[in-house]
Amino acid sequence: MHPARLAPAHLALAVLVAAVWGVNFVVIEIGLDHFPPLLFSALRFLVAALPAVFFVGRPKVAWKWIVGVGLVLGVAKFGLLFTGMDLGAPAGLSSLILQVQAVFTALFAFAALGERPGRLKVLGMAVALAGIGVAAVDEGGSGPLAGFALVIAAAACWGVSNVLTRKAAPPDALNFMVWVSTVPVLPLLALSLLLEGPERDLEALRGLDWTGVGVIAYVAWITTVFGFGAWGLLLRRYPASSVAPFSLLVPVFGMSSAALFLGESVSPLRWCAAALLVGGVALTSFQRKAVAEPEVRVLVPTPNGGATP
């Protein structure tokens, strides 16, 4: 039986993880000035996997789940997210839009696992989708819709990977994420060579500076290894219903850090979209009853990048 209320140190850790994942969108934006998006994503997973894969032990789930999540989360979700941001989707807005993964997760869980959503969850999905509509109206008047659409597609892929992760039921979140990180490296490198070109990739690698190194280190070690390791620790000690609400702080930190460091303005429409999305995701994600222990272990990649961005 786990305590429902987080101890002060663990509460601070949950807020820190949300801040790390929120600021990650600003770091990605900076990284896209140094690397093509698909190459950047490949480097992120390469550094996250090495050398950590030699220290986390052997995989604790079947390889089919590691490969499946690696392709859907690593190649599809992050490839689409990085490309969407490279096409102009703002960092703050991207941190917000990705939270609609909770809606996609509920829809795919219903289709694939037969998990019928209750009335409160359906209401939450409708509210969150209304937030997406408001954000689309705002983005349509101020930025490229192609990047916005790719970020939504990334959220859908994240929903698929959440369902796959639920089926895999990994007992160790850090072990699972490190092994998952080994899968996307070669496919992303191949896609980068094919779509972005070897000349562009070589130019980025030759021009690697300390900012580029720091960006890769942050998105790989801080957001992935530290972030998911800490989140997994919290989910092993507390019910998911006690930990999950802190993931709603991710877009708060994402939008505020983007405004602070990148000078992104937040229009009234975007604030309205944020309120609808966060409120809808809250209704979609929270449950009245505490989650049983096996399910607690499965819900690790709920917030950002599961699987963090």
PDB file of C-alpha atoms in Angstrom:
ATOM      1  CA  MET A   1       0.000   0.000   0.000  1.00  0.00           C
ATOM      2  CA  HIS A   2       1.565   3.282  -1.098  1.00  0.00           C
ATOM      3  CA  PRO A   3       1.003   6.668   0.596  1.00  0.00           C
ATOM      4  CA  ALA A   4      -1.182   8.982  -1.498  1.00  0.00           C
ATOM      5  CA  ARG A   5       0.553  12.215  -0.458  1.00  0.00           C
ATOM      6  CA  LEU A   6       4.067  12.916  -1.696  1.00  0.00           C
ATOM      7  CA  ALA A   7       6.769  13.614   0.886  1.00  0.00           C
ATOM      8  CA  PRO A   8       8.226  17.148   0.595  1.00  0.00           C
ATOM      9  CA  ALA A   9      11.442  15.912  -1.057  1.00  0.00           C
ATOM     10  CA  HIS A  10       9.489  13.842  -3.586  1.00  0.00           C
ATOM     11  CA  LEU A  11       7.079  16.709  -4.253  1.00  0.00           C
ATOM     12  CA  ALA A  12      10.080  18.903  -5.047  1.00  0.00           C
ATOM     13  CA  LEU A  13      11.457  16.140  -7.296  1.00  0.00           C
ATOM     14  CA  ALA A  14       8.157  15.904  -9.213  1.00  0.00           C
ATOM     15  CA  VAL A  15       8.139  19.670  -9.806  1.00  0.00           C
ATOM     16  CA  LEU A  16      11.812  19.539 -10.861  1.00  0.00           C
ATOM     17  CA  VAL A  17      11.093  16.809 -13.430  1.00  0.00           C
ATOM     18  CA  ALA A  18       8.172  18.835 -14.837  1.00  0.00           C
ATOM     19  CA  ALA A  19      10.460  21.876 -15.076  1.00  0.00           C
ATOM     20  CA  VAL A  20      13.198  19.850 -16.786  1.00  0.00           C
ATOM     21  CA  TRP A  21      10.712  18.507 -19.334  1.00  0.00           C
ATOM     22  CA  GLY A  22       9.136  21.931 -19.901  1.00  0.00           C
ATOM     23  CA  VAL A  23      12.454  23.712 -20.462  1.00  0.00           C
ATOM     24  CA  ASN A  24      13.387  20.856 -22.799  1.00  0.00           C
ATOM     25  CA  PHE A  25      11.278  22.461 -25.546  1.00  0.00           C
ATOM     26  CA  VAL A  26      13.415  25.595 -25.391  1.00  0.00           C
ATOM     27  CA  VAL A  27      16.542  23.439 -25.561  1.00  0.00           C
ATOM     28  CA  ILE A  28      15.139  21.625 -28.602  1.00  0.00           C
ATOM     29  CA  GLU A  29      14.495  24.974 -30.297  1.00  0.00           C
ATOM     30  CA  ILE A  30      18.123  25.954 -29.679  1.00  0.00           C
ATOM     31  CA  GLY A  31      19.325  22.566 -30.899  1.00  0.00           C
ATOM     32  CA  LEU A  32      17.438  22.939 -34.169  1.00  0.00           C
ATOM     33  CA  ASP A  33      19.677  25.926 -34.934  1.00  0.00           C
ATOM     34  CA  HIS A  34      22.640  23.521 -34.840  1.00  0.00           C
ATOM     35  CA  PHE A  35      21.306  20.261 -36.295  1.00  0.00           C
ATOM     36  CA  PRO A  36      18.759  19.073 -38.865  1.00  0.00           C
ATOM     37  CA  PRO A  37      15.739  17.706 -36.945  1.00  0.00           C
ATOM     38  CA  LEU A  38      16.113  14.002 -37.769  1.00  0.00           C
ATOM     39  CA  LEU A  39      19.861  14.007 -37.128  1.00  0.00           C
ATOM     40  CA  PHE A  40      19.252  15.871 -33.858  1.00  0.00           C
ATOM     41  CA  SER A  41      16.745  13.255 -32.758  1.00  0.00           C
ATOM     42  CA  ALA A  42      19.139  10.421 -33.688  1.00  0.00           C
ATOM     43  CA  LEU A  43      21.956  12.000 -31.668  1.00  0.00           C
ATOM     44  CA  ARG A  44      19.602  12.469 -28.722  1.00  0.00           C
ATOM     45  CA  PHE A  45      18.819   8.745 -28.590  1.00  0.00           C
ATOM     46  CA  LEU A  46      22.406   7.698 -29.277  1.00  0.00           C
ATOM     47  CA  VAL A  47      23.713   9.689 -26.311  1.00  0.00           C
ATOM     48  CA  ALA A  48      20.786   8.593 -24.108  1.00  0.00           C
ATOM     49  CA  ALA A  49      21.549   4.940 -24.852  1.00  0.00           C
ATOM     50  CA  LEU A  50      25.338   5.114 -24.557  1.00  0.00           C
ATOM     51  CA  PRO A  51      26.903   4.416 -22.154  1.00  0.00           C
ATOM     52  CA  ALA A  52      23.767   3.952 -19.986  1.00  0.00           C
ATOM     53  CA  VAL A  53      22.812   0.698 -21.739  1.00  0.00           C
ATOM     54  CA  PHE A  54      25.894  -0.959 -20.190  1.00  0.00           C
ATOM     55  CA  PHE A  55      24.799  -0.075 -16.641  1.00  0.00           C
ATOM     56  CA  VAL A  56      21.031  -0.694 -16.526  1.00  0.00           C
ATOM     57  CA  GLY A  57      21.174  -4.455 -16.968  1.00  0.00           C
ATOM     58  CA  ARG A  58      19.480  -6.664 -19.524  1.00  0.00           C
ATOM     59  CA  PRO A  59      16.021  -5.746 -20.879  1.00  0.00           C
ATOM     60  CA  LYS A  60      13.221  -6.728 -18.503  1.00  0.00           C
ATOM     61  CA  VAL A  61      10.529  -7.010 -21.204  1.00  0.00           C
ATOM     62  CA  ALA A  62      10.326  -8.831 -24.537  1.00  0.00           C
ATOM     63  CA  TRP A  63      12.249  -7.318 -27.446  1.00  0.00           C
ATOM     64  CA  LYS A  64       9.064  -6.922 -29.495  1.00  0.00           C
ATOM     65  CA  TRP A  65       7.880  -4.235 -27.043  1.00  0.00           C
ATOM     66  CA  ILE A  66      11.246  -2.463 -26.993  1.00  0.00           C
ATOM     67  CA  VAL A  67      11.396  -2.390 -30.793  1.00  0.00           C
ATOM     68  CA  GLY A  68       7.738  -1.390 -31.135  1.00  0.00           C
ATOM     69  CA  VAL A  69       7.948   1.482 -28.662  1.00  0.00           C
ATOM     70  CA  GLY A  70      11.341   2.496 -30.042  1.00  0.00           C
ATOM     71  CA  LEU A  71       9.970   2.857 -33.558  1.00  0.00           C
ATOM     72  CA  VAL A  72       6.687   4.545 -32.637  1.00  0.00           C
ATOM     73  CA  LEU A  73       7.984   6.783 -29.849  1.00  0.00           C
ATOM     74  CA  GLY A  74      11.554   7.343 -30.993  1.00  0.00           C
ATOM     75  CA  VAL A  75      11.308   7.449 -34.768  1.00  0.00           C
ATOM     76  CA  ALA A  76       7.721   8.571 -35.403  1.00  0.00           C
ATOM     77  CA  LYS A  77       6.884  10.741 -32.392  1.00  0.00           C
ATOM     78  CA  PHE A  78      10.191  12.528 -31.955  1.00  0.00           C
ATOM     79  CA  GLY A  79      10.893  12.677 -35.673  1.00  0.00           C
ATOM     80  CA  LEU A  80       7.554  14.426 -36.201  1.00  0.00           C
ATOM     81  CA  LEU A  81       7.973  16.682 -33.159  1.00  0.00           C
ATOM     82  CA  PHE A  82      11.464  17.875 -34.078  1.00  0.00           C
ATOM     83  CA  THR A  83      10.476  18.350 -37.716  1.00  0.00           C
ATOM     84  CA  GLY A  84       7.307  20.219 -36.742  1.00  0.00           C
ATOM     85  CA  MET A  85       9.285  22.571 -34.519  1.00  0.00           C
ATOM     86  CA  ASP A  86      11.876  22.979 -37.271  1.00  0.00           C
ATOM     87  CA  LEU A  87       9.044  24.032 -39.602  1.00  0.00           C
ATOM     88  CA  GLY A  88       8.037  26.772 -37.193  1.00  0.00           C
ATOM     89  CA  ALA A  89       5.862  25.307 -34.425  1.00  0.00           C
ATOM     90  CA  PRO A  90       6.787  27.460 -31.373  1.00  0.00           C
ATOM     91  CA  ALA A  91       8.439  25.753 -28.410  1.00  0.00           C
ATOM     92  CA  GLY A  92       5.827  26.905 -25.894  1.00  0.00           C
ATOM     93  CA  LEU A  93       2.887  25.919 -28.077  1.00  0.00           C
ATOM     94  CA  SER A  94       4.489  22.540 -28.823  1.00  0.00           C
ATOM     95  CA  SER A  95       4.840  21.813 -25.106  1.00  0.00           C
ATOM     96  CA  LEU A  96       1.129  22.509 -24.767  1.00  0.00           C
ATOM     97  CA  ILE A  97      -0.155  20.677 -27.851  1.00  0.00           C
ATOM     98  CA  LEU A  98       1.737  17.489 -27.006  1.00  0.00           C
ATOM     99  CA  GLN A  99      -0.427  17.094 -23.895  1.00  0.00           C
ATOM    100  CA  VAL A 100      -3.286  16.021 -26.167  1.00  0.00           C
ATOM    101  CA  GLN A 101      -1.479  12.652 -26.148  1.00  0.00           C
ATOM    102  CA  ALA A 102      -3.701  11.850 -23.168  1.00  0.00           C
ATOM    103  CA  VAL A 103      -6.738  12.035 -25.445  1.00  0.00           C
ATOM    104  CA  PHE A 104      -5.114   9.868 -28.105  1.00  0.00           C
ATOM    105  CA  THR A 105      -4.033   7.388 -25.427  1.00  0.00           C
ATOM    106  CA  ALA A 106      -7.612   7.059 -24.173  1.00  0.00           C
ATOM    107  CA  LEU A 107      -8.939   6.603 -27.729  1.00  0.00           C
ATOM    108  CA  PHE A 108      -6.328   4.010 -28.704  1.00  0.00           C
ATOM    109  CA  ALA A 109      -6.702   2.185 -25.386  1.00  0.00           C
ATOM    110  CA  PHE A 110     -10.440   1.907 -26.081  1.00  0.00           C
ATOM    111  CA  ALA A 111      -9.821   0.617 -29.629  1.00  0.00           C
ATOM    112  CA  ALA A 112      -6.978  -1.789 -28.819  1.00  0.00           C
ATOM    113  CA  LEU A 113      -7.540  -2.780 -25.188  1.00  0.00           C
ATOM    114  CA  GLY A 114     -11.293  -2.314 -24.777  1.00  0.00           C
ATOM    115  CA  GLU A 115     -10.812   0.275 -22.015  1.00  0.00           C
ATOM    116  CA  ARG A 116     -14.142   2.079 -22.182  1.00  0.00           C
ATOM    117  CA  PRO A 117     -13.824   5.729 -21.088  1.00  0.00           C
ATOM    118  CA  GLY A 118     -16.291   7.033 -18.529  1.00  0.00           C
ATOM    119  CA  ARG A 119     -18.372  10.172 -18.911  1.00  0.00           C
ATOM    120  CA  LEU A 120     -15.808  12.344 -17.144  1.00  0.00           C
ATOM    121  CA  LYS A 121     -13.039  11.115 -19.442  1.00  0.00           C
ATOM    122  CA  VAL A 122     -15.170  11.699 -22.549  1.00  0.00           C
ATOM    123  CA  LEU A 123     -15.924  15.229 -21.327  1.00  0.00           C
ATOM    124  CA  GLY A 124     -12.200  15.800 -20.774  1.00  0.00           C
ATOM    125  CA  MET A 125     -11.407  14.619 -24.310  1.00  0.00           C
ATOM    126  CA  ALA A 126     -13.984  16.989 -25.758  1.00  0.00           C
ATOM    127  CA  VAL A 127     -12.617  19.936 -23.754  1.00  0.00           C
ATOM    128  CA  ALA A 128      -9.017  19.133 -24.761  1.00  0.00           C
ATOM    129  CA  LEU A 129      -9.985  18.854 -28.436  1.00  0.00           C
ATOM    130  CA  ALA A 130     -11.724  22.240 -28.155  1.00  0.00           C
ATOM    131  CA  GLY A 131      -8.395  23.571 -26.876  1.00  0.00           C
ATOM    132  CA  ILE A 132      -6.668  22.138 -29.961  1.00  0.00           C
ATOM    133  CA  GLY A 133      -9.214  23.917 -32.141  1.00  0.00           C
ATOM    134  CA  VAL A 134      -8.582  27.249 -30.402  1.00  0.00           C
ATOM    135  CA  ALA A 135      -4.817  26.740 -30.711  1.00  0.00           C
ATOM    136  CA  ALA A 136      -5.225  25.957 -34.436  1.00  0.00           C
ATOM    137  CA  VAL A 137      -7.156  29.198 -34.956  1.00  0.00           C
ATOM    138  CA  ASP A 138      -4.433  31.123 -33.134  1.00  0.00           C
ATOM    139  CA  GLU A 139      -1.613  29.399 -35.029  1.00  0.00           C
ATOM    140  CA  GLY A 140      -3.391  29.832 -38.348  1.00  0.00           C
ATOM    141  CA  GLY A 141      -3.294  33.572 -37.875  1.00  0.00           C
ATOM    142  CA  SER A 142       0.308  33.776 -36.671  1.00  0.00           C
ATOM    143  CA  GLY A 143       2.364  30.820 -37.878  1.00  0.00           C
ATOM    144  CA  PRO A 144       2.719  27.810 -40.216  1.00  0.00           C
ATOM    145  CA  LEU A 145       0.002  25.209 -39.825  1.00  0.00           C
ATOM    146  CA  ALA A 146       2.246  22.430 -41.219  1.00  0.00           C
ATOM    147  CA  GLY A 147       4.452  22.437 -38.124  1.00  0.00           C
ATOM    148  CA  PHE A 148       1.363  22.594 -35.891  1.00  0.00           C
ATOM    149  CA  ALA A 149      -0.111  19.548 -37.687  1.00  0.00           C
ATOM    150  CA  LEU A 150       3.119  17.553 -37.283  1.00  0.00           C
ATOM    151  CA  VAL A 151       3.150  18.225 -33.531  1.00  0.00           C
ATOM    152  CA  ILE A 152      -0.430  16.900 -33.297  1.00  0.00           C
ATOM    153  CA  ALA A 153       0.669  13.827 -35.292  1.00  0.00           C
ATOM    154  CA  ALA A 154       3.542  13.422 -32.824  1.00  0.00           C
ATOM    155  CA  ALA A 155       1.025  13.462 -29.955  1.00  0.00           C
ATOM    156  CA  ALA A 156      -0.970  10.733 -31.709  1.00  0.00           C
ATOM    157  CA  CYS A 157       2.168   8.590 -32.040  1.00  0.00           C
ATOM    158  CA  TRP A 158       2.852   9.170 -28.367  1.00  0.00           C
ATOM    159  CA  GLY A 159      -0.633   7.838 -27.619  1.00  0.00           C
ATOM    160  CA  VAL A 160       0.137   4.661 -29.585  1.00  0.00           C
ATOM    161  CA  SER A 161       3.435   4.205 -27.728  1.00  0.00           C
ATOM    162  CA  ASN A 162       1.628   4.626 -24.383  1.00  0.00           C
ATOM    163  CA  VAL A 163      -0.709   1.763 -25.283  1.00  0.00           C
ATOM    164  CA  LEU A 164       2.239  -0.400 -26.366  1.00  0.00           C
ATOM    165  CA  THR A 165       4.011   0.440 -23.106  1.00  0.00           C
ATOM    166  CA  ARG A 166       0.901  -0.498 -21.158  1.00  0.00           C
ATOM    167  CA  LYS A 167       0.914  -3.889 -22.897  1.00  0.00           C
ATOM    168  CA  ALA A 168       4.641  -4.314 -22.227  1.00  0.00           C
ATOM    169  CA  ALA A 169       4.227  -3.481 -18.503  1.00  0.00           C
ATOM    170  CA  PRO A 170       7.923  -2.705 -17.881  1.00  0.00           C
ATOM    171  CA  PRO A 171       8.870  -3.187 -14.212  1.00  0.00           C
ATOM    172  CA  ASP A 172      11.784  -0.733 -14.470  1.00  0.00           C
ATOM    173  CA  ALA A 173      11.139   2.589 -16.233  1.00  0.00           C
ATOM    174  CA  LEU A 174      14.776   3.615 -16.603  1.00  0.00           C
ATOM    175  CA  ASN A 175      15.864   0.224 -17.931  1.00  0.00           C
ATOM    176  CA  PHE A 176      13.006   0.267 -20.430  1.00  0.00           C
ATOM    177  CA  MET A 177      13.656   3.812 -21.695  1.00  0.00           C
ATOM    178  CA  VAL A 178      17.402   3.247 -22.105  1.00  0.00           C
ATOM    179  CA  TRP A 179      16.840   0.090 -24.157  1.00  0.00           C
ATOM    180  CA  VAL A 180      14.071   1.797 -26.152  1.00  0.00           C
ATOM    181  CA  SER A 181      16.583   4.557 -26.923  1.00  0.00           C
ATOM    182  CA  THR A 182      18.815   2.061 -28.731  1.00  0.00           C
ATOM    183  CA  VAL A 183      16.167   1.349 -31.376  1.00  0.00           C
ATOM    184  CA  PRO A 184      15.585   4.721 -33.143  1.00  0.00           C
ATOM    185  CA  VAL A 185      19.251   5.623 -33.728  1.00  0.00           C
ATOM    186  CA  LEU A 186      19.882   3.804 -37.020  1.00  0.00           C
ATOM    187  CA  PRO A 187      16.399   4.406 -38.542  1.00  0.00           C
ATOM    188  CA  LEU A 188      16.627   8.130 -37.749  1.00  0.00           C
ATOM    189  CA  LEU A 189      20.156   8.346 -39.155  1.00  0.00           C
ATOM    190  CA  ALA A 190      18.993   6.599 -42.332  1.00  0.00           C
ATOM    191  CA  LEU A 191      16.008   8.950 -42.673  1.00  0.00           C
ATOM    192  CA  SER A 192      18.266  11.944 -42.058  1.00  0.00           C
ATOM    193  CA  LEU A 193      20.684  10.872 -44.779  1.00  0.00           C
ATOM    194  CA  LEU A 194      17.786  10.251 -47.155  1.00  0.00           C
ATOM    195  CA  LEU A 195      15.650  13.331 -46.442  1.00  0.00           C
ATOM    196  CA  GLU A 196      18.101  15.888 -45.046  1.00  0.00           C
ATOM    197  CA  GLY A 197      21.131  14.847 -47.051  1.00  0.00           C
ATOM    198  CA  PRO A 198      24.653  13.765 -46.068  1.00  0.00           C
ATOM    199  CA  GLU A 199      26.060  17.221 -46.857  1.00  0.00           C
ATOM    200  CA  ARG A 200      23.757  18.930 -44.356  1.00  0.00           C
ATOM    201  CA  ASP A 201      24.462  16.285 -41.723  1.00  0.00           C
ATOM    202  CA  LEU A 202      28.242  16.527 -42.168  1.00  0.00           C
ATOM    203  CA  GLU A 203      28.098  20.302 -42.039  1.00  0.00           C
ATOM    204  CA  ALA A 204      26.229  20.142 -38.716  1.00  0.00           C
ATOM    205  CA  LEU A 205      28.677  17.636 -37.229  1.00  0.00           C
ATOM    206  CA  ARG A 206      31.719  19.579 -38.426  1.00  0.00           C
ATOM    207  CA  GLY A 207      30.322  22.748 -36.889  1.00  0.00           C
ATOM    208  CA  LEU A 208      29.650  21.090 -33.532  1.00  0.00           C
ATOM    209  CA  ASP A 209      30.413  23.528 -30.703  1.00  0.00           C
ATOM    210  CA  TRP A 210      29.950  23.560 -26.943  1.00  0.00           C
ATOM    211  CA  THR A 211      26.365  24.794 -27.296  1.00  0.00           C
ATOM    212  CA  GLY A 212      25.546  21.838 -29.519  1.00  0.00           C
ATOM    213  CA  VAL A 213      27.210  19.429 -27.088  1.00  0.00           C
ATOM    214  CA  GLY A 214      25.299  20.941 -24.171  1.00  0.00           C
ATOM    215  CA  VAL A 215      21.983  20.723 -26.014  1.00  0.00           C
ATOM    216  CA  ILE A 216      22.481  17.038 -26.834  1.00  0.00           C
ATOM    217  CA  ALA A 217      23.592  16.299 -23.270  1.00  0.00           C
ATOM    218  CA  TYR A 218      20.488  18.009 -21.869  1.00  0.00           C
ATOM    219  CA  VAL A 219      17.923  16.286 -24.093  1.00  0.00           C
ATOM    220  CA  ALA A 220      19.630  12.896 -23.661  1.00  0.00           C
ATOM    221  CA  TRP A 221      20.846  12.700 -20.069  1.00  0.00           C
ATOM    222  CA  ILE A 222      18.782  15.286 -18.218  1.00  0.00           C
ATOM    223  CA  THR A 223      15.364  14.824 -19.825  1.00  0.00           C
ATOM    224  CA  THR A 224      15.632  11.117 -20.654  1.00  0.00           C
ATOM    225  CA  VAL A 225      17.932   9.391 -18.157  1.00  0.00           C
ATOM    226  CA  PHE A 226      17.328  11.655 -15.148  1.00  0.00           C
ATOM    227  CA  GLY A 227      13.733  12.608 -16.013  1.00  0.00           C
ATOM    228  CA  PHE A 228      12.364   9.131 -16.618  1.00  0.00           C
ATOM    229  CA  GLY A 229      14.478   7.617 -13.868  1.00  0.00           C
ATOM    230  CA  ALA A 230      13.076  10.101 -11.322  1.00  0.00           C
ATOM    231  CA  TRP A 231       9.515   9.758 -12.664  1.00  0.00           C
ATOM    232  CA  GLY A 232       9.770   5.975 -12.452  1.00  0.00           C
ATOM    233  CA  LEU A 233      10.977   6.263  -8.849  1.00  0.00           C
ATOM    234  CA  LEU A 234       7.939   8.377  -7.959  1.00  0.00           C
ATOM    235  CA  LEU A 235       5.542   5.959  -9.659  1.00  0.00           C
ATOM    236  CA  ARG A 236       7.035   3.042  -7.746  1.00  0.00           C
ATOM    237  CA  ARG A 237       6.489   4.836  -4.424  1.00  0.00           C
ATOM    238  CA  TYR A 238       3.108   6.538  -5.006  1.00  0.00           C
ATOM    239  CA  PRO A 239      -0.136   5.883  -6.905  1.00  0.00           C
ATOM    240  CA  ALA A 240      -0.199   7.209 -10.472  1.00  0.00           C
ATOM    241  CA  SER A 241      -3.134   9.411  -9.485  1.00  0.00           C
ATOM    242  CA  SER A 242      -0.823  11.238  -7.048  1.00  0.00           C
ATOM    243  CA  VAL A 243       2.061  11.649  -9.507  1.00  0.00           C
ATOM    244  CA  ALA A 244       0.273  12.278 -12.826  1.00  0.00           C
ATOM    245  CA  PRO A 245      -1.044  15.783 -11.943  1.00  0.00           C
ATOM    246  CA  PHE A 246       2.517  17.108 -11.922  1.00  0.00           C
ATOM    247  CA  SER A 247       2.791  16.386 -15.655  1.00  0.00           C
ATOM    248  CA  LEU A 248       0.329  19.237 -16.199  1.00  0.00           C
ATOM    249  CA  LEU A 249       3.092  21.593 -15.069  1.00  0.00           C
ATOM    250  CA  VAL A 250       5.138  20.692 -18.170  1.00  0.00           C
ATOM    251  CA  PRO A 251       3.366  23.141 -20.543  1.00  0.00           C
ATOM    252  CA  VAL A 252       3.406  25.778 -17.786  1.00  0.00           C
ATOM    253  CA  PHE A 253       7.192  25.566 -17.628  1.00  0.00           C
ATOM    254  CA  GLY A 254       7.379  25.134 -21.395  1.00  0.00           C
ATOM    255  CA  MET A 255       5.385  28.254 -22.250  1.00  0.00           C
ATOM    256  CA  SER A 256       6.943  30.398 -19.526  1.00  0.00           C
ATOM    257  CA  SER A 257      10.529  29.390 -20.384  1.00  0.00           C
ATOM    258  CA  ALA A 258       9.843  29.958 -24.101  1.00  0.00           C
ATOM    259  CA  ALA A 259       8.557  33.448 -23.291  1.00  0.00           C
ATOM    260  CA  LEU A 260      11.542  34.136 -21.023  1.00  0.00           C
ATOM    261  CA  PHE A 261      14.386  32.745 -23.130  1.00  0.00           C
ATOM    262  CA  LEU A 262      13.033  32.864 -26.686  1.00  0.00           C
ATOM    263  CA  GLY A 263      10.801  35.911 -26.432  1.00  0.00           C
ATOM    264  CA  GLU A 264       7.691  33.987 -27.535  1.00  0.00           C
ATOM    265  CA  SER A 265       4.525  35.983 -26.963  1.00  0.00           C
ATOM    266  CA  VAL A 266       1.418  34.302 -25.573  1.00  0.00           C
ATOM    267  CA  SER A 267      -1.756  35.663 -27.121  1.00  0.00           C
ATOM    268  CA  PRO A 268      -5.143  35.656 -25.330  1.00  0.00           C
ATOM    269  CA  LEU A 269      -6.291  32.882 -27.686  1.00  0.00           C
ATOM    270  CA  ARG A 270      -3.270  30.788 -26.695  1.00  0.00           C
ATOM    271  CA  TRP A 271      -4.032  31.290 -23.002  1.00  0.00           C
ATOM    272  CA  CYS A 272      -7.578  30.139 -23.722  1.00  0.00           C
ATOM    273  CA  ALA A 273      -6.250  27.092 -25.584  1.00  0.00           C
ATOM    274  CA  ALA A 274      -3.916  26.343 -22.676  1.00  0.00           C
ATOM    275  CA  ALA A 275      -6.752  26.485 -20.152  1.00  0.00           C
ATOM    276  CA  LEU A 276      -8.940  24.183 -22.258  1.00  0.00           C
ATOM    277  CA  LEU A 277      -6.156  21.716 -22.996  1.00  0.00           C
ATOM    278  CA  VAL A 278      -4.812  21.470 -19.470  1.00  0.00           C
ATOM    279  CA  GLY A 279      -8.318  21.243 -18.016  1.00  0.00           C
ATOM    280  CA  GLY A 280      -9.347  18.618 -20.557  1.00  0.00           C
ATOM    281  CA  VAL A 281      -6.216  16.538 -20.032  1.00  0.00           C
ATOM    282  CA  ALA A 282      -6.781  16.719 -16.272  1.00  0.00           C
ATOM    283  CA  LEU A 283     -10.283  15.311 -16.686  1.00  0.00           C
ATOM    284  CA  THR A 284      -9.014  12.680 -19.131  1.00  0.00           C
ATOM    285  CA  SER A 285      -6.067  11.526 -17.049  1.00  0.00           C
ATOM    286  CA  PHE A 286      -7.255  11.501 -13.465  1.00  0.00           C
ATOM    287  CA  GLN A 287      -9.140   8.610 -11.910  1.00  0.00           C
ATOM    288  CA  ARG A 288     -11.307   8.511  -8.846  1.00  0.00           C
ATOM    289  CA  LYS A 289      -9.732   5.359  -7.460  1.00  0.00           C
ATOM    290  CA  ALA A 290      -6.055   4.810  -6.803  1.00  0.00           C
ATOM    291  CA  VAL A 291      -4.407   2.772  -9.533  1.00  0.00           C
ATOM    292  CA  ALA A 292      -3.418  -0.768  -8.670  1.00  0.00           C
ATOM    293  CA  GLU A 293       0.270  -1.579  -8.360  1.00  0.00           C
ATOM    294  CA  PRO A 294       0.780  -3.336 -11.750  1.00  0.00           C
ATOM    295  CA  GLU A 295      -0.798  -0.414 -13.598  1.00  0.00           C
ATOM    296  CA  VAL A 296       1.321   2.096 -11.669  1.00  0.00           C
ATOM    297  CA  ARG A 297       4.404   0.588 -13.223  1.00  0.00           C
ATOM    298  CA  VAL A 298       3.003   0.762 -16.727  1.00  0.00           C
ATOM    299  CA  LEU A 299       2.052   4.428 -16.786  1.00  0.00           C
ATOM    300  CA  VAL A 300       5.615   5.730 -16.679  1.00  0.00           C
ATOM    301  CA  PRO A 301       5.702   7.653 -20.000  1.00  0.00           C
ATOM    302  CA  THR A 302       2.603   9.729 -19.241  1.00  0.00           C
ATOM    303  CA  PRO A 303       4.030  13.266 -19.373  1.00  0.00           C
ATOM    304  CA  ASN A 304       6.679  14.455 -21.770  1.00  0.00           C
ATOM    305  CA  GLY A 305       9.115  12.515 -23.961  1.00  0.00           C
ATOM    306  CA  GLY A 306       8.121   9.512 -22.710  1.00  0.00           C
ATOM    307  CA  ALA A 307       9.006   9.453 -23.185  1.00  0.00           C
ATOM    308  CA  THR A 308       9.900  13.044 -22.925  1.00  0.00           C
ATOM    309  CA  PRO A 309      10.389  15.387 -25.841  1.00  0.00           C
TER     310      PRO A 309
END
